[in-house]
Amino acid sequence: MSTRDLILGRIRRAVDGPDTEVPRDYLREHGARTPEQSADLLAAHLTEYRATVHRADEDDLPPLLARLLARRGSATVLVPPDLPPHWLADADVTVVHDLAASTPLELDGVDSVVTGCALAVAETGTLVLDAGPEQGRRRITLIPDHHVCVVRIPDRLVDSIPQALDRLDPTRPLTWISGPSATSDIELDRVEGVHGPRTLEVVLLGGSAQ
Amino acid sequence: MTAIPLGMPAFPTAARDGVHDEVLRANLRHATHTIRDKRARAVAELADWDRLREAGKAVKDHTLRHLDRYLLELEESVTAAGGTVHWAADADEANRIVTALVLATGEREVVKVKSMATQEIGLNEALEAAGIAAYETDLAELIVQLGHDRPSHILVPAIHRNRAEIRDIFRTEMASWGRPAPDGLGDDPRELAEAARLHLREKFLRAKVAVSGANFMVAETGTMVVLESEGNGRMCLTLPDTLISVVGIEKVVPTFRDLEIFLQTLPRSSTAERMNPYTTMWTGTTDGDGPTAFHLVLLDNGRTDTLADAVGRQALRCIRCSACLNVCPVYERAGGHAYGSVYPGPIGAILSPQLRGTASEIDASLPYASTLCGACYEVCPVAIDIPEVLVHLRERVAQGGPVTREGIRVRIRPARGHTAERAAMRAARLLLDRPGALRAGERLLSRAHRLRPRRLPGPGRAWTDSRELPRPPAESFRDWWTRERGDRGEEHR
């Protein structure tokens, strides 16, 4: 008998009793918010995780990104293949593309990465990347130490986890990011930055731009 | 079956070291109290917490009831998405499968994401025996591995170490595994995390094979889910060419939608955050993004035996959040090592004796490693009634009875050491059935109360090893009642 049949046989002999209905009476979102309030909540939660949050509309975005990269002293910036070119039009940087042949070691030398995201979750302060438009492969938002993520408000913003799962495609690789890399393994003191980007900057694009 | 550390004594003996180690107790107290208070705040934010808890419990119970169906569905989805599924009945088989998969890649090094399942089966040791070096990449696991130590907490395996101890481990041990610790390394957590970053980065960037576990597997889609904080998980799950995940069969959930429950309850119960910094979800392989080969090893190793126990099977709902450890007064004082298993604390006390059976001294003692205060049940996000299972397992240890071992129904005998206890209980029944004899006995005890020994002799000694012997009153309650309210007391006779 194969191990598979052995295990399945053990399970069939083991289980008995009535089935359980799953109650779905939990909330789809916690509280009612206007899109502006949702954006504020996302910003507050990201800030609490020690990410830096900025606001911009389409016209402000290129100068803002240029300022963020200059302040960081970034000379090279990794971008997904389909990042709108005008986003980095004002930035004085060398743009690096994530080619199939580039090794993780090569990407390790890049200063910053700029991407969009599939969606953001206000209640938990989470960005979700699904390797879709403006996002690129999973590794590009992992290796550089500085990640700038642009969230289109309001169309990429949801309030809650249940709403987020409704909109995501499970067959795509999904990366959920809630603040920069962090550890609490030493005396439960939170330290930002271990292996992933130690600095996360989030730009809320559109909505109540300043 | 699962490895027990060599010569592991019963819990009361193993716990004595922890209880008497003041540094350990201070480290544990600080850590558990910090996280416990934070968790309460994170949970209070969700008005529907109780409903989420009920839903999580129900999803797990429903899945366990139809586990065969969901595992088959999972196998089909993972295969359709480009992965390969393997089945392992026990630790040895799982280790053989993983070892063969690694050897087939031609590599002799693997990077690992923290995983309880691979610790449970002793995978690192098995790989080492085959000439393969396995590098733990979670900071706490790295501390444990470099310190030649054992994990003592589900979430924070190095919770028993303070910053000075960690600095010393890094200074003396890092060089033998790769990049040495920076010169003059201090004990600031920030500095220590940076040292770990530098040490591990060279391993991540060249790794070809990674081994992980998973927090959840979705039957409907074949999606695997790993929650983490540091980014070491993302490194291992996306950079190497080959990814091998060893996952207990109880980790399956039916639908992608079911994740909406656990993604809300797990981080808040575990690290007391609204959400952990990183969650990775992958479904088989994706062209041009991430590993080109994905292997899923489905692990039984005592889980189907646990499933066969109608009371004990609820332990399989566990999502390894570790909230029960952080509220447990026994864990807080004894520390995780005393439980003699990768699963310490209240959940370990019910999971280990079921996964491994109660034949060893340590496993027979674990159901007693509790005050039954119930705090663990209160915090459990999938409502595992840990006290209920503890009492159930105590009965099994003391009285024996039918259990399932490796799929076969057997009847076990009472564990050694419980014969005396049962004799004492029989004697007590004899006495309680005879009020006259009881009264005489009480008077005798009262008169002798000044002669109270600190420890009982003979079989009673184990009891007084960890407890103060109560002082008998100078007068029995019956005598006091008769003296104080004598007439009225007599009326009711």
XYZ file of C-alpha atoms in Angstrom:
703
model
C 0.000 0.000 0.000
C 1.282 3.487 -0.770
C 1.823 5.924 2.096
C -0.879 8.082 0.544
C -3.445 5.281 0.828
C -2.173 4.404 4.294
C -2.726 7.963 5.560
C -6.092 8.350 3.810
C -7.189 4.999 5.275
C -6.191 6.082 8.780
C -8.132 9.318 8.350
C -11.264 7.509 7.166
C -11.173 5.175 10.151
C -10.502 8.077 12.533
C -13.176 10.610 11.615
C -16.717 10.300 12.868
C -19.452 12.436 14.334
C -21.562 15.249 12.923
C -20.299 17.856 10.500
C -19.758 21.482 11.503
C -21.371 24.463 9.777
C -19.045 27.431 9.509
C -20.753 30.555 10.877
C -19.913 33.538 8.670
C -21.492 36.165 10.874
C -18.211 37.970 11.499
C -17.870 41.474 10.109
C -16.865 42.255 6.522
C -15.360 45.522 7.754
C -14.922 47.115 11.148
C -16.768 50.427 11.096
C -18.047 52.628 8.263
C -15.594 55.050 6.647
C -15.456 57.476 3.768
C -12.642 56.809 1.266
C -10.704 59.696 2.866
C -11.081 58.170 6.305
C -9.909 54.809 4.964
C -6.822 56.453 3.469
C -6.150 58.194 6.778
C -6.475 54.905 8.632
C -4.080 53.177 6.246
C -1.605 56.012 6.727
C -1.948 55.887 10.510
C -1.384 52.144 10.675
C 1.572 52.224 8.298
C 3.108 55.017 10.356
C 2.623 52.965 13.487
C 4.694 50.228 11.824
C 7.348 52.902 11.234
C 6.814 53.185 7.508
C 6.839 56.741 6.118
C 3.663 57.885 4.365
C 3.414 60.633 1.718
C 0.524 61.991 -0.324
C 0.567 63.144 -3.916
C -1.556 63.495 -7.019
C -0.392 62.552 -10.525
C 1.428 65.850 -11.104
C 3.206 65.864 -7.741
C 4.368 62.282 -8.019
C 7.534 62.712 -10.144
C 8.991 65.523 -7.985
C 8.024 63.672 -4.807
C 9.725 60.446 -5.934
C 12.771 62.475 -6.987
C 12.941 64.044 -3.518
C 12.541 60.726 -1.704
C 15.315 59.085 -3.738
C 17.633 62.076 -3.416
C 17.105 62.307 0.331
C 18.070 58.665 0.585
C 21.109 59.250 -1.610
C 20.026 56.552 -4.052
C 21.977 56.425 -7.311
C 20.365 53.267 -8.700
C 16.681 52.355 -8.681
C 15.164 48.995 -9.516
C 11.800 49.202 -11.298
C 9.264 46.730 -12.623
C 9.156 46.528 -16.451
C 5.879 48.443 -16.751
C 6.386 51.240 -14.239
C 5.006 54.433 -15.852
C 8.188 56.147 -17.128
C 7.056 59.616 -16.057
C 7.063 58.533 -12.379
C 10.859 58.770 -12.347
C 11.141 61.587 -14.921
C 12.421 64.082 -12.338
C 14.762 61.723 -10.501
C 18.491 61.887 -11.083
C 19.077 58.134 -10.882
C 20.127 55.170 -12.995
C 17.132 52.952 -13.619
C 17.850 49.231 -13.278
C 15.536 46.631 -14.799
C 15.060 43.195 -13.264
C 16.184 41.007 -16.164
C 15.674 37.254 -16.261
C 19.441 36.837 -16.177
C 20.126 39.180 -13.249
C 21.219 37.333 -10.146
C 20.126 38.183 -6.608
C 23.727 39.184 -5.944
C 23.549 41.853 -8.687
C 20.244 43.193 -7.389
C 21.806 43.425 -3.938
C 23.882 46.352 -5.187
C 20.829 48.463 -6.097
C 19.904 51.299 -3.713
C 16.109 51.552 -3.993
C 13.062 50.005 -5.613
C 9.876 51.794 -6.742
C 6.647 49.872 -7.388
C 2.887 50.127 -7.313
C 0.703 47.534 -5.585
C -2.353 45.367 -6.240
C -4.185 46.763 -3.236
C -3.839 48.105 0.274
C -5.836 47.205 3.408
C -6.666 50.131 5.694
C -7.636 48.223 8.848
C -4.378 46.314 9.041
C -2.018 48.772 7.327
C -1.113 46.238 4.667
C 0.087 46.519 1.061
C -0.492 43.521 -1.197
C 1.636 42.897 -4.293
C 0.562 40.266 -6.803
C 3.313 40.555 -9.431
C 0.779 42.402 -11.605
C 1.067 45.807 -13.321
C 3.646 48.215 -11.820
C 4.925 45.538 -9.397
C 7.365 43.164 -11.056
C 8.700 39.947 -9.624
C 8.596 39.188 -5.920
C 12.331 39.523 -5.460
C 12.603 43.161 -6.538
C 10.744 44.455 -3.485
C 12.791 42.206 -1.236
C 16.464 42.710 -1.958
C 17.032 46.516 -2.044
C 17.047 48.159 1.373
C 14.632 50.965 0.428
C 11.168 50.307 -1.014
C 8.883 53.082 -2.257
C 5.377 51.750 -2.896
C 2.711 53.808 -4.652
C -0.924 53.111 -3.721
C -3.622 54.483 -6.008
C -6.384 55.938 -3.874
C -9.258 55.097 -3.858
C -9.323 52.299 -6.467
C -6.551 50.175 -4.895
C -7.697 50.694 -1.312
C -9.984 48.335 0.634
C -10.967 48.507 4.273
C -10.536 44.969 5.508
C -8.964 41.557 5.014
C -12.234 39.934 3.822
C -12.587 42.655 1.174
C -8.974 42.163 0.121
C -9.335 38.397 -0.377
C -12.471 38.983 -2.448
C -10.405 40.978 -4.921
C -7.212 38.921 -5.046
C -6.430 36.091 -7.444
C -4.948 33.171 -5.466
C -3.191 31.763 -8.513
C -0.846 34.776 -8.591
C 2.112 34.936 -6.178
C 1.017 37.264 -3.368
C 3.215 39.275 -1.031
C 1.538 41.035 1.876
C 3.631 43.808 3.393
C 2.757 45.505 6.690
C 5.548 47.924 7.458
C 9.258 47.365 6.918
C 11.035 44.124 7.790
C 11.082 43.724 11.566
C 12.047 41.300 14.278
C 11.050 40.937 17.899
C 13.248 37.950 18.603
C 15.576 39.673 21.064
C 13.744 40.234 24.347
C 10.635 41.026 22.278
C 12.085 44.455 21.455
C 10.893 45.404 17.987
C 13.774 46.166 15.635
C 13.012 47.317 12.095
C 14.993 45.806 9.339
C 16.475 42.384 9.198
C 16.423 40.829 5.761
C 13.785 42.698 3.806
C 13.870 46.450 3.075
C 14.606 48.354 6.258
C 12.945 51.497 4.978
C 9.428 51.426 3.546
C 7.961 54.610 2.102
C 4.364 54.639 0.914
C 2.909 57.224 -1.452
C -0.871 57.571 -1.416
C -1.581 58.719 -4.958
C -4.797 60.670 -5.614
C -7.657 61.099 -3.183
C -6.981 63.909 -0.760
C -3.660 64.959 -2.221
C -1.715 67.784 -0.643
C 8.220 8.576 15.572
C 9.091 11.986 16.847
C 12.426 12.395 18.509
C 12.528 13.071 22.242
C 15.755 14.643 23.484
C 17.930 11.875 24.835
C 17.252 10.956 28.448
C 14.542 13.618 28.773
C 13.203 13.353 32.333
C 9.583 13.812 33.377
C 8.252 17.381 33.459
C 8.604 17.999 37.228
C 12.298 17.108 37.116
C 12.930 18.965 33.868
C 11.091 22.032 35.156
C 13.183 22.265 38.323
C 16.171 23.722 36.452
C 13.984 26.366 34.860
C 12.228 27.294 38.079
C 15.557 27.744 39.868
C 17.226 29.697 37.028
C 16.657 33.341 37.929
C 17.961 34.742 34.619
C 15.647 32.451 32.681
C 12.673 33.347 34.830
C 13.354 37.056 34.442
C 13.752 36.704 30.633
C 10.520 34.734 30.398
C 8.540 36.960 32.699
C 9.529 40.087 30.817
C 8.758 38.529 27.445
C 5.462 36.844 28.243
C 4.030 39.815 30.130
C 5.015 42.240 27.362
C 3.284 40.258 24.675
C 0.276 39.298 26.762
C -0.681 42.928 27.433
C -0.124 43.895 23.815
C -2.230 40.993 22.600
C -5.189 41.991 24.721
C -5.144 45.439 23.092
C -4.867 44.019 19.552
C -7.786 41.651 20.147
C -9.963 44.355 21.718
C -9.798 46.287 18.425
C -12.009 43.727 16.694
C -15.619 43.881 17.883
C -16.323 40.513 16.230
C -13.421 38.636 17.864
C -15.661 35.984 19.421
C -17.372 35.371 16.076
C -14.021 35.093 14.291
C -12.920 32.624 16.946
C -16.037 30.509 16.476
C -15.637 30.628 12.693
C -11.973 29.612 12.915
C -12.867 26.726 15.186
C -15.657 25.634 12.833
C -13.491 25.787 9.703
C -10.890 23.604 11.384
C -13.447 21.117 12.746
C -15.176 20.861 9.392
C -11.854 20.328 7.609
C -10.764 17.640 10.072
C -14.136 15.881 9.644
C -13.470 15.632 5.894
C -9.680 15.615 5.974
C -9.343 12.881 3.347
C -11.435 14.824 0.859
C -9.573 18.105 1.394
C -6.125 16.510 1.195
C -7.030 14.909 -2.120
C -8.369 18.217 -3.407
C -5.170 19.921 -2.236
C -3.023 17.324 -3.975
C -4.901 17.893 -7.200
C -4.644 21.694 -7.017
C -0.949 21.731 -6.134
C -0.166 19.284 -8.938
C -2.209 21.282 -11.431
C -0.277 24.418 -10.430
C 3.062 22.776 -11.182
C 4.002 21.367 -7.763
C 4.717 17.782 -6.699
C 3.024 16.250 -3.648
C 4.648 13.604 -1.430
C 3.068 11.786 1.515
C 4.992 10.887 4.670
C 3.560 8.620 7.365
C 6.220 9.435 9.943
C 9.357 11.453 10.642
C 11.720 8.928 9.044
C 9.786 8.846 5.807
C 9.545 12.634 5.621
C 13.279 12.988 6.275
C 14.070 10.403 3.583
C 11.902 12.213 1.042
C 13.427 15.636 1.747
C 16.988 14.285 1.793
C 16.482 12.583 -1.573
C 14.961 15.743 -3.064
C 17.905 17.854 -1.919
C 20.496 15.329 -3.112
C 18.779 15.194 -6.507
C 19.460 18.918 -6.995
C 23.181 18.284 -6.552
C 23.301 20.848 -3.713
C 24.734 20.270 -0.247
C 23.322 23.338 1.471
C 19.767 24.430 2.190
C 18.346 27.581 3.742
C 15.402 27.077 6.073
C 12.373 29.106 7.074
C 11.413 28.544 10.706
C 9.112 25.542 10.764
C 7.724 23.545 13.662
C 7.093 20.506 11.462
C 10.720 20.166 10.380
C 11.852 20.523 13.988
C 9.332 17.931 15.040
C 10.827 15.385 12.644
C 14.458 16.335 13.335
C 15.076 17.236 9.695
C 18.287 19.221 10.268
C 19.927 16.239 11.925
C 18.786 13.897 9.150
C 20.158 16.253 6.492
C 23.423 16.594 8.375
C 23.770 12.810 8.447
C 23.453 12.866 4.655
C 26.159 15.523 4.349
C 23.761 18.445 3.806
C 24.121 21.642 5.844
C 20.789 23.202 6.842
C 20.930 26.894 7.799
C 18.161 28.300 9.967
C 17.407 31.854 8.847
C 14.860 33.106 11.371
C 16.808 35.247 13.827
C 15.632 33.320 16.877
C 16.239 29.963 15.193
C 19.709 31.166 14.215
C 20.396 32.005 17.868
C 19.225 28.533 18.875
C 21.235 26.818 16.128
C 24.431 28.765 16.773
C 24.034 28.231 20.518
C 23.741 24.429 20.085
C 20.510 24.885 21.981
C 16.910 23.792 21.724
C 13.947 26.105 20.965
C 11.838 27.035 23.988
C 8.879 28.896 22.479
C 6.765 28.382 19.356
C 6.957 31.961 18.122
C 10.171 33.185 19.733
C 12.340 30.066 20.018
C 15.155 31.980 21.769
C 12.857 33.685 24.286
C 14.951 32.176 27.084
C 18.047 34.155 25.989
C 18.704 37.807 26.799
C 20.723 40.209 24.662
C 24.021 39.613 26.443
C 23.748 35.870 25.950
C 22.897 36.365 22.275
C 25.905 38.657 21.754
C 28.172 36.006 23.291
C 26.742 33.283 21.028
C 27.209 35.441 17.921
C 30.781 36.349 18.888
C 31.895 32.793 19.489
C 29.871 30.815 16.937
C 29.119 32.843 13.805
C 32.567 32.349 12.269
C 32.168 28.570 12.165
C 28.991 28.857 10.010
C 30.003 31.640 7.642
C 30.536 35.378 8.005
C 31.873 36.093 11.521
C 30.258 38.588 13.877
C 31.494 42.167 13.378
C 34.409 43.193 15.616
C 33.372 44.681 18.917
C 29.751 43.519 18.571
C 27.656 44.989 21.386
C 24.386 43.742 22.839
C 21.967 46.326 21.417
C 19.160 44.425 19.621
C 19.663 46.675 16.578
C 23.348 45.748 16.368
C 22.583 42.065 16.871
C 19.938 42.094 14.121
C 22.429 43.791 11.786
C 25.024 41.098 12.511
C 22.445 38.436 11.648
C 21.535 40.318 8.465
C 25.120 40.367 7.244
C 25.764 36.767 8.265
C 22.669 35.409 6.514
C 22.602 37.615 3.424
C 25.515 35.792 1.838
C 23.594 32.547 2.315
C 20.300 33.858 0.886
C 21.842 35.308 -2.220
C 23.557 32.088 -3.264
C 21.016 29.515 -1.978
C 19.641 27.073 -4.552
C 17.394 24.994 -2.276
C 15.074 26.113 0.512
C 13.029 24.163 3.037
C 9.946 25.629 4.729
C 6.764 24.734 6.476
C 3.468 26.526 5.947
C 0.867 28.135 8.177
C -1.993 27.230 5.843
C -2.617 25.255 2.659
C -5.740 25.975 0.620
C -7.364 22.843 -0.813
C -9.434 24.616 -3.461
C -6.514 26.495 -5.049
C -3.334 24.746 -3.855
C -2.148 28.021 -2.324
C 0.481 27.821 0.428
C 0.741 30.553 3.060
C 3.678 31.587 5.255
C 3.442 34.411 7.800
C 6.657 35.984 9.058
C 8.275 39.245 10.098
C 11.879 39.487 9.069
C 11.893 38.790 5.345
C 13.999 35.658 5.754
C 10.871 33.735 4.780
C 10.444 35.754 1.585
C 14.136 35.236 0.805
C 13.858 31.457 1.148
C 10.473 31.185 -0.558
C 11.344 33.223 -3.656
C 15.100 33.284 -4.384
C 16.122 29.574 -4.583
C 15.383 27.336 -7.581
C 13.900 24.512 -5.525
C 11.444 24.919 -2.653
C 10.499 21.997 -0.414
C 7.700 22.529 2.115
C 7.042 20.038 4.900
C 3.552 20.565 6.287
C 1.375 18.711 8.772
C -1.822 17.398 7.185
C -3.912 19.400 9.668
C -2.799 22.706 8.102
C -5.206 22.448 5.176
C -8.247 24.756 4.934
C -10.956 24.313 2.303
C -11.128 27.689 0.545
C -9.081 30.813 -0.164
C -11.837 32.773 1.534
C -11.241 30.876 4.805
C -7.940 32.739 5.106
C -9.903 35.907 5.930
C -10.535 34.459 9.382
C -7.019 33.319 10.221
C -5.247 36.348 8.743
C -7.205 38.375 11.283
C -6.815 36.086 14.294
C -3.307 34.646 13.918
C -1.154 37.811 13.925
C -3.141 39.383 16.761
C -2.899 36.216 18.873
C 0.697 35.573 18.005
C 2.823 38.715 17.849
C -0.041 40.929 19.047
C 0.129 42.943 15.824
C -2.703 43.890 13.486
C -0.695 42.117 10.832
C 2.743 40.555 10.651
C 5.202 42.426 8.393
C 5.309 39.803 5.627
C 2.953 37.129 4.357
C 3.871 35.098 1.290
C 1.269 33.123 -0.676
C 2.270 30.934 -3.591
C 0.424 28.437 -5.726
C 2.631 25.799 -7.318
C 5.233 27.505 -9.456
C 4.992 30.748 -11.436
C 6.882 31.118 -14.716
C 9.766 33.508 -14.342
C 9.007 34.370 -10.722
C 10.286 32.335 -7.799
C 11.323 28.670 -7.574
C 11.062 26.521 -10.698
C 10.442 23.372 -8.658
C 8.029 23.103 -5.722
C 7.632 20.001 -3.563
C 5.017 19.611 -0.850
C 5.604 16.877 1.735
C 2.377 16.106 3.622
C 3.232 14.866 7.097
C 1.170 12.527 9.284
C 3.571 11.601 12.129
C 0.889 10.900 14.736
C -1.731 13.322 13.434
C -4.156 10.657 12.201
C -3.819 8.914 15.593
C -4.701 12.209 17.274
C -7.631 12.557 14.878
C -8.952 9.180 16.049
C -9.443 10.527 19.603
C -12.809 12.284 19.798
C -11.740 14.530 22.708
C -8.073 14.999 21.860
C -8.484 15.745 18.145
C -9.302 19.395 18.838
C -5.544 19.885 19.379
C -5.253 19.596 15.574
C -7.085 22.909 15.236
C -3.950 24.634 16.558
C -2.594 27.368 14.287
C 0.647 27.673 16.333
C 0.067 31.231 17.502
C 1.632 30.594 20.947
C -0.866 32.780 22.814
C -1.398 29.907 25.278
C 2.295 29.869 26.198
C 2.318 33.558 27.000
C -0.550 33.361 29.492
C 0.419 30.096 31.164
C 1.639 30.438 34.761
C 3.410 27.086 34.495
C 5.222 27.917 31.233
C 6.242 31.295 32.607
C 8.085 29.669 35.478
C 9.323 26.404 34.019
C 10.361 27.598 30.549
C 9.907 25.792 27.262
C 12.711 23.254 27.544
C 11.011 21.427 30.404
C 8.286 20.212 28.027
C 10.804 18.062 26.150
C 9.287 18.818 22.760
C 9.280 21.424 19.994
C 5.737 22.157 21.165
C 6.063 23.630 24.659
C 3.474 25.201 26.930
C -0.188 24.233 27.235
C -0.599 23.228 23.582
C 2.576 21.129 23.824
C 1.222 19.446 26.923
C -1.717 18.104 24.915
C -0.119 17.790 21.475
C 3.103 15.943 22.294
C 1.520 13.086 24.293
C -0.919 12.578 21.419
C 1.568 12.768 18.553
C 4.128 10.599 20.364
C 1.954 8.525 22.698
C 2.344 8.431 26.465
C 4.895 5.614 26.717
C 7.850 7.801 27.744
C 8.232 9.338 31.177
C 8.139 12.891 29.803
C 5.015 12.321 27.697
C 3.186 10.642 30.590
C 4.001 13.628 32.801
C 2.961 16.388 30.363
C -0.822 16.218 30.993
C 0.035 17.119 34.607
C 2.182 20.142 33.640
C -0.718 22.492 34.261
C -2.764 24.107 36.984
C -5.921 23.788 34.823
C -6.486 27.511 35.352
C -8.078 27.793 31.918
C -6.243 30.922 30.724
C -4.980 29.007 27.672
C -8.519 28.195 26.561
C -9.579 31.823 26.997
C -6.912 33.152 24.627
C -6.964 30.357 22.040
C -8.101 31.843 18.691
C -9.528 28.475 17.600
C -11.073 27.704 21.007
C -9.135 24.546 21.828
C -10.360 23.457 25.267
C -6.866 22.624 26.475
C -7.950 21.917 30.098
C -10.521 19.424 28.832
C -7.898 17.566 26.811
C -5.439 17.675 29.717
C -7.954 16.016 32.022
C -8.780 13.485 29.301
C -5.096 12.632 28.883
C -4.564 12.420 32.643
C -7.266 9.792 32.725
C -5.533 7.936 29.912
C -2.188 8.043 31.708
C -3.637 7.017 35.076
C -6.100 4.390 33.940
C -4.953 3.294 30.497
C -7.554 2.452 27.907
C -8.072 2.365 24.145
C -5.896 4.566 21.908
C -4.864 4.554 18.258
C -1.170 4.172 17.530
C 0.047 4.211 13.953
C -3.479 3.660 12.764
C -4.127 0.643 14.959
C -6.554 0.577 17.889
C -4.742 -0.705 20.988
C -5.407 -0.741 24.710
C -2.683 0.785 26.846
C -1.969 0.011 30.503
C -1.788 2.695 33.170
C 1.565 4.475 33.137
C 4.105 3.440 35.748
C 3.897 5.367 38.997
C 0.152 5.644 38.883
C -0.478 2.341 40.653
C 0.247 3.963 44.015
C -1.996 6.889 43.206
C -4.849 4.570 42.345
C -4.281 2.620 45.577
C -4.427 5.895 47.508
C -7.658 6.887 45.798
C -9.176 3.493 46.660
C -8.134 3.960 50.287
C -9.658 7.444 50.285
C -12.936 6.095 48.986
C -12.958 3.472 51.716
C -12.453 6.174 54.332
C -14.961 8.655 52.905
C -17.610 5.954 52.874
C -17.171 5.493 56.638
C -17.811 8.784 58.546
C -16.810 7.306 61.896
C -13.417 6.250 60.694
C -12.947 9.603 58.951
C -13.738 11.510 62.175
C -11.261 9.415 64.149
C -8.626 9.956 61.479
C -9.136 13.722 61.475
C -8.768 13.935 65.237
C -5.592 11.928 65.080
C -4.213 14.245 62.398
C -5.089 17.357 64.408
C -3.343 16.085 67.470
C -0.260 15.281 65.424
C -0.233 18.624 63.589
C 2.949 19.803 65.253
C 4.794 16.758 64.008
C 4.104 17.616 60.381
C 6.919 16.433 58.099
C 8.075 18.628 55.193
C 7.962 15.730 52.827
C 5.895 12.611 52.666
C 7.714 9.303 52.616
C 7.248 6.562 50.025
C 4.955 7.057 47.066
C 3.749 10.410 48.421
C 7.196 11.894 47.988
C 6.700 12.883 44.351
C 3.676 14.912 45.417
C 5.583 16.885 48.045
C 8.545 17.408 45.688
C 6.752 20.275 44.034
C 4.232 21.266 46.711
C 4.158 22.450 50.273
C 2.530 19.865 52.484
C -0.532 21.592 53.934
C -0.515 22.147 57.670
C -3.274 20.139 59.362
C -5.535 22.374 61.477
C -5.290 22.188 65.248
C -8.919 21.109 65.288
C -10.997 19.306 62.690
C -13.875 21.159 61.039
C -16.402 18.743 62.542
C -15.063 19.381 66.041
C -15.055 23.156 65.443
C -18.655 23.045 64.204
C -19.823 21.030 67.142
C -18.032 23.336 69.596
C -19.140 26.660 68.031
C -22.688 25.882 66.927
C -23.081 22.607 68.676
C -26.847 22.562 69.407
C -28.027 23.857 66.054
C -25.511 21.648 64.307
C -26.886 18.638 66.077
C -30.465 19.576 65.134
C -29.743 19.028 61.507
C -28.367 15.595 62.017
